[in-house]
Tab-separated table of C-alpha atoms in Angstrom:
chain	number	residue	atom	x	y	z
A	1	MET	CA	15.585	7.964	18.585
A	2	SER	CA	15.914	10.979	20.965
A	3	GLU	CA	19.171	13.104	21.419
A	4	SER	CA	20.318	10.998	24.233
A	5	GLY	CA	19.925	7.542	22.520
A	6	SER	CA	17.526	4.886	24.112
A	7	GLY	CA	18.451	1.629	25.335
A	8	PRO	CA	18.062	-1.689	23.803
A	9	GLY	CA	14.768	-3.330	22.745
A	10	SER	CA	13.275	0.341	23.388
A	11	ALA	CA	10.771	0.952	20.215
A	12	ALA	CA	13.399	3.898	18.833
A	13	ASP	CA	16.196	1.359	18.622
A	14	ASP	CA	13.557	-1.022	16.773
A	15	ARG	CA	13.577	1.400	13.719
A	16	LEU	CA	17.164	-0.172	12.979
A	17	ALA	CA	16.139	-3.453	12.562
A	18	PRO	CA	15.837	-3.114	8.864
A	19	VAL	CA	19.676	-2.298	8.483
A	20	LEU	CA	21.243	-3.864	11.252
A	21	ARG	CA	21.631	-7.369	10.909
A	22	PRO	CA	24.019	-9.954	12.129
A	23	VAL	CA	27.547	-9.988	9.625
A	24	ARG	CA	28.687	-12.480	7.724
A	25	ALA	CA	31.806	-14.361	9.266
A	26	GLY	CA	35.317	-13.029	7.304
A	27	ASN	CA	33.797	-9.879	6.197
A	28	GLY	CA	32.848	-8.376	9.656
A	29	PHE	CA	34.630	-5.257	9.701
A	30	GLU	CA	33.543	-4.208	6.129
A	31	GLU	CA	29.507	-5.567	6.231
A	32	ALA	CA	29.347	-3.543	9.813
A	33	LEU	CA	30.861	-0.672	8.665
A	34	GLU	CA	28.548	-0.756	5.534
A	35	GLN	CA	25.393	-1.167	7.530
A	36	ILE	CA	26.687	2.047	9.760
A	37	LEU	CA	27.166	3.822	7.423
A	38	GLN	CA	22.967	2.822	5.703
A	39	VAL	CA	21.996	4.358	9.086
A	40	LEU	CA	23.651	7.229	9.046
A	41	ARG	CA	22.451	7.706	5.399
A	42	LEU	CA	19.159	7.013	5.614
A	43	GLY	CA	18.991	9.386	9.129
A	44	LEU	CA	17.606	6.756	11.174
A	45	VAL	CA	19.243	8.795	13.925
A	46	PRO	CA	18.967	12.482	13.103
A	47	ASP	CA	22.272	14.778	13.697
A	48	GLY	CA	22.967	15.379	17.198
A	49	GLY	CA	21.930	12.130	18.040
A	50	ARG	CA	23.187	8.934	19.878
A	51	LEU	CA	24.030	5.677	18.259
A	52	PRO	CA	23.271	2.824	20.915
A	53	ALA	CA	25.909	1.560	22.843
A	54	GLU	CA	28.301	-0.122	22.056
A	55	ARG	CA	27.591	-3.459	23.247
A	56	GLU	CA	24.191	-3.382	21.671
A	57	LEU	CA	25.354	-2.653	18.641
A	58	ALA	CA	28.031	-4.954	18.760
A	59	ASP	CA	25.149	-8.157	19.369
A	60	ARG	CA	23.257	-7.256	17.086
A	61	LEU	CA	25.939	-7.639	14.253
A	62	ARG	CA	27.444	-10.459	16.061
A	63	ILE	CA	30.857	-8.658	16.092
A	64	SER	CA	33.471	-8.370	18.715
A	65	ARG	CA	33.590	-4.626	20.011
A	66	VAL	CA	37.557	-4.466	19.049
A	67	THR	CA	36.025	-4.759	15.901
A	68	LEU	CA	33.124	-2.298	16.146
A	69	ARG	CA	35.311	-0.142	17.825
A	70	GLU	CA	37.334	0.300	14.522
A	71	VAL	CA	34.637	0.468	12.301
A	72	LEU	CA	33.500	3.692	14.450
A	73	LYS	CA	36.801	4.964	14.288
A	74	VAL	CA	36.758	4.985	10.459
A	75	LEU	CA	33.628	6.782	10.834
A	76	GLN	CA	34.916	9.395	12.832
A	77	ASP	CA	38.226	9.940	11.505
A	78	GLN	CA	35.706	11.008	8.298
A	79	GLY	CA	34.604	13.242	10.672
A	80	LEU	CA	30.621	11.126	10.372
A	81	VAL	CA	30.254	10.438	14.046
A	82	GLU	CA	32.111	11.393	17.475
A	83	SER	CA	32.755	10.051	20.568
A	84	ARG	CA	31.911	11.477	23.921
A	85	ARG	CA	32.815	10.304	26.876
A	86	GLY	CA	31.588	10.836	31.072
A	87	ARG	CA	27.664	9.595	31.858
A	88	TYR	CA	26.149	11.032	28.866
A	89	GLY	CA	29.040	10.080	26.517
A	90	GLY	CA	28.347	7.646	23.539
A	91	THR	CA	29.104	8.133	19.753
A	92	PHE	CA	26.787	11.058	17.999
A	93	VAL	CA	25.993	11.757	14.999
A	94	ARG	CA	27.809	14.849	13.405
A	95	ALA	CA	25.860	17.235	12.080
A	96	ARG	CA	25.933	16.583	7.859
A	97	PRO	CA	25.850	19.714	5.355
A	98	GLU	CA	22.617	20.992	4.050
A	99	PRO	CA	21.546	19.113	0.977
A	100	ALA	CA	22.418	20.727	-1.846
A	101	VAL	CA	19.423	22.614	-3.676
A	102	GLY	CA	18.783	22.889	-8.042
A	103	GLY	CA	22.415	20.393	-6.977
A	104	GLU	CA	21.816	19.181	-11.100
A	105	ASP	CA	25.671	19.274	-11.681
A	106	GLU	CA	25.837	16.719	-8.248
A	107	LEU	CA	23.038	14.681	-9.195
A	108	ARG	CA	24.686	14.133	-12.408
A	109	ARG	CA	28.035	12.829	-10.826
A	110	ARG	CA	26.197	10.796	-8.544
A	111	VAL	CA	23.667	9.455	-11.440
A	112	GLU	CA	27.404	8.041	-13.235
A	113	ALA	CA	27.753	5.150	-9.911
A	114	VAL	CA	24.108	4.778	-10.231
A	115	ASP	CA	22.274	2.417	-12.418
A	116	VAL	CA	19.053	5.014	-12.296
A	117	GLU	CA	16.596	2.983	-13.749
A	118	ASP	CA	17.149	-0.049	-12.066
A	119	THR	CA	17.449	1.590	-8.418
A	120	LEU	CA	13.828	2.977	-9.099
A	121	ARG	CA	11.988	-0.283	-10.278
A	122	PHE	CA	13.530	-2.150	-7.993
A	123	ARG	CA	12.010	0.351	-5.320
A	124	GLU	CA	8.967	0.050	-6.720
A	125	VAL	CA	8.691	-3.545	-7.083
A	126	LEU	CA	9.945	-4.340	-3.105
A	127	GLU	CA	7.670	-0.884	-1.920
A	128	VAL	CA	4.574	-1.938	-3.714
A	129	GLY	CA	5.306	-5.881	-2.799
A	130	ALA	CA	5.119	-4.550	0.912
A	131	ALA	CA	2.584	-2.713	0.849
A	132	GLY	CA	0.329	-5.312	-0.692
A	133	LEU	CA	1.525	-8.005	1.946
A	134	CYS	CA	1.214	-5.247	4.444
A	135	ALA	CA	-2.873	-5.298	3.884
A	136	ALA	CA	-2.861	-8.721	2.642
A	137	HIS	CA	-2.133	-10.461	5.777
A	138	GLY	CA	-3.068	-7.864	8.379
A	139	LEU	CA	-1.472	-5.838	10.769
A	140	GLY	CA	-2.096	-5.986	14.798
A	141	ASP	CA	-3.200	-3.146	16.986
A	142	GLY	CA	0.593	-2.666	17.830
A	143	GLN	CA	1.479	-2.789	14.437
A	144	ALA	CA	-1.141	-0.619	13.024
A	145	ARG	CA	-0.374	2.182	15.750
A	146	ARG	CA	2.920	1.939	14.651
A	147	LEU	CA	2.434	2.493	10.901
A	148	ARG	CA	0.099	5.406	12.060
A	149	ALA	CA	2.695	6.688	13.937
A	150	ALA	CA	5.361	7.380	11.485
A	151	LEU	CA	2.734	8.766	9.650
A	152	ASP	CA	1.865	11.411	11.658
A	153	ALA	CA	5.074	11.928	12.188
A	154	THR	CA	5.386	13.150	8.494
A	155	ARG	CA	2.821	15.267	8.907
A	156	ASP	CA	3.596	19.626	9.171
A	157	ALA	CA	7.816	18.451	9.904
A	158	PRO	CA	9.533	20.812	9.224
A	159	LEU	CA	11.708	21.052	5.148
A	160	ALA	CA	15.231	20.313	6.906
A	161	ASP	CA	13.232	17.097	8.953
A	162	TYR	CA	11.179	15.769	6.148
A	163	ARG	CA	12.734	13.281	3.984
A	164	ARG	CA	14.181	11.837	7.337
A	165	LEU	CA	10.933	11.144	9.007
A	166	ASP	CA	9.783	10.080	4.635
A	167	THR	CA	12.257	7.479	5.020
A	168	MET	CA	10.957	6.442	8.867
A	169	PHE	CA	7.435	5.796	7.339
A	170	HIS	CA	8.798	3.841	4.349
A	171	LEU	CA	11.338	1.725	6.663
A	172	THR	CA	8.411	0.921	8.673
A	173	LEU	CA	6.337	-0.370	6.079
A	174	ALA	CA	8.662	-2.541	4.637
A	175	GLU	CA	9.456	-4.007	8.295
A	176	LEU	CA	5.850	-4.860	8.996
A	177	ALA	CA	5.184	-6.884	5.609
A	178	GLY	CA	7.090	-10.245	7.680
A	179	SER	CA	9.990	-9.991	5.729
A	180	PRO	CA	13.694	-9.415	7.027
A	181	SER	CA	15.192	-9.996	3.889
A	182	LEU	CA	13.031	-7.173	1.814
A	183	ALA	CA	13.216	-5.018	4.687
A	184	ALA	CA	17.115	-4.861	4.674
A	185	GLN	CA	17.191	-4.851	0.856
A	186	TYR	CA	14.439	-1.462	0.714
A	187	ALA	CA	16.605	-0.070	3.244
A	188	ALA	CA	19.467	-0.482	0.595
A	189	VAL	CA	17.812	0.950	-2.101
A	190	ARG	CA	16.260	3.907	-0.142
A	191	ALA	CA	19.958	4.613	1.134
A	192	THR	CA	20.927	4.893	-2.843
A	193	VAL	CA	17.658	7.052	-3.600
A	194	ASN	CA	18.414	9.145	-0.682
A	195	ASP	CA	21.318	10.120	-2.151
A	196	LEU	CA	20.242	10.877	-5.594
A	197	LEU	CA	17.075	13.268	-3.817
A	198	ASP	CA	19.206	15.342	-1.855
A	199	CYS	CA	20.666	16.665	-4.980
A	200	ILE	CA	17.042	17.906	-6.003
A	201	PRO	CA	14.924	20.528	-3.855
A	202	LEU	CA	12.049	20.022	-1.453
A	203	LEU	CA	9.392	20.948	-3.328
A	204	VAL	CA	6.198	21.873	-0.832
A	205	LYS	CA	3.137	20.941	-3.944
A	206	ASN	CA	5.195	17.815	-4.849
A	207	LEU	CA	5.318	16.972	-0.641
A	208	GLU	CA	1.558	18.133	-0.172
A	209	HIS	CA	1.097	15.142	-3.017
A	210	SER	CA	3.387	12.460	-1.167
A	211	GLN	CA	1.184	13.493	1.907
A	212	ALA	CA	-2.221	12.572	0.432
A	213	GLN	CA	-1.061	9.420	-1.254
A	214	HIS	CA	0.518	8.105	2.188
A	215	GLY	CA	-2.743	8.367	3.924
A	216	ALA	CA	-4.751	6.572	1.501
A	217	MET	CA	-1.761	4.147	1.753
A	218	VAL	CA	-1.819	3.941	4.844
A	219	GLU	CA	-5.832	3.251	4.552
A	220	ALA	CA	-5.382	0.517	2.512
A	221	VAL	CA	-3.619	-1.046	4.653
A	222	LEU	CA	-5.460	-0.891	7.668
A	223	ASP	CA	-8.462	-1.707	5.673
A	224	GLY	CA	-6.701	-4.961	4.124
A	225	ASP	CA	-7.215	-3.836	0.784
A	226	ALA	CA	-4.105	-4.905	-1.049
A	227	ASP	CA	-5.109	-4.439	-4.765
A	228	GLY	CA	-5.687	-0.188	-3.679
A	229	ALA	CA	-2.399	-0.238	-1.185
A	230	ARG	CA	-0.377	-1.908	-4.349
A	231	GLU	CA	-1.957	1.063	-6.862
A	232	VAL	CA	-1.582	3.598	-4.357
A	233	MET	CA	2.443	2.496	-3.628
A	234	ARG	CA	3.069	1.653	-7.631
A	235	GLU	CA	1.970	5.825	-8.414
A	236	HIS	CA	3.609	7.093	-5.136
A	237	CYS	CA	6.762	5.542	-6.572
A	238	GLY	CA	6.011	6.844	-10.095
A	239	GLY	CA	5.980	10.375	-9.091
A	240	THR	CA	8.888	9.939	-7.121
A	241	ALA	CA	11.182	8.473	-10.224
A	242	ALA	CA	8.972	10.958	-12.415
A	243	LEU	CA	10.934	13.900	-10.513
A	244	LEU	CA	14.077	12.411	-10.907
A	245	ARG	CA	13.653	11.963	-14.492
A	246	GLY	CA	12.675	15.403	-14.366
A	247	PHE	CA	16.069	16.895	-12.617
A	248	LEU	CA	18.209	14.761	-15.007
A	249	ILE	CA	16.961	15.710	-18.567
């Protein structure tokens, strides 16, 4: 999404589809807050970027604009977003602190509240399954272009943007699998994984390896090679898991 925001139904706002979905009656405020926090944690709207307009957000979440404004007020009070008035106004994502480099102590504190092995295994199940489904069922021309565009965006990306763009690539693959439930579950687990990854350094060698795997994965998916796509994704998830375990020792 550009910093100026995007209109309802735009391709950019489609990136939010795995996360933003109708909430259940009775928990509207809490579930809406959870979903918008996921959007922020996943970096689906970059620092300085504008969230969708209130009307669009309320429609997508199936909540009243009064409830939405209460949610946005909480996020503003926490310093996560800011509201601007005027022709080019809206709700904008505030810049987040730089991720900690070598923050093993912070990582350990976060790990105390997370079952890391469960998170990593669940992520692998979802990602391997999504890759296999995309390859087995095939992608239309427009879907293939979306996947290639998501891959291209990660190439030569500045380190500061890499994790956000990498997240978008994986979310795109999950969404293209054709199961909104899978995409929503993946968005949630990816947010937890990103919280952990933010505490360790971005290693150039690791990113080069990841990019090679991304490319092989896309080719396998577009070739309809379900077994190949699953195997590349399994190796890819294993690499992330090994990296996190290494910093946990």
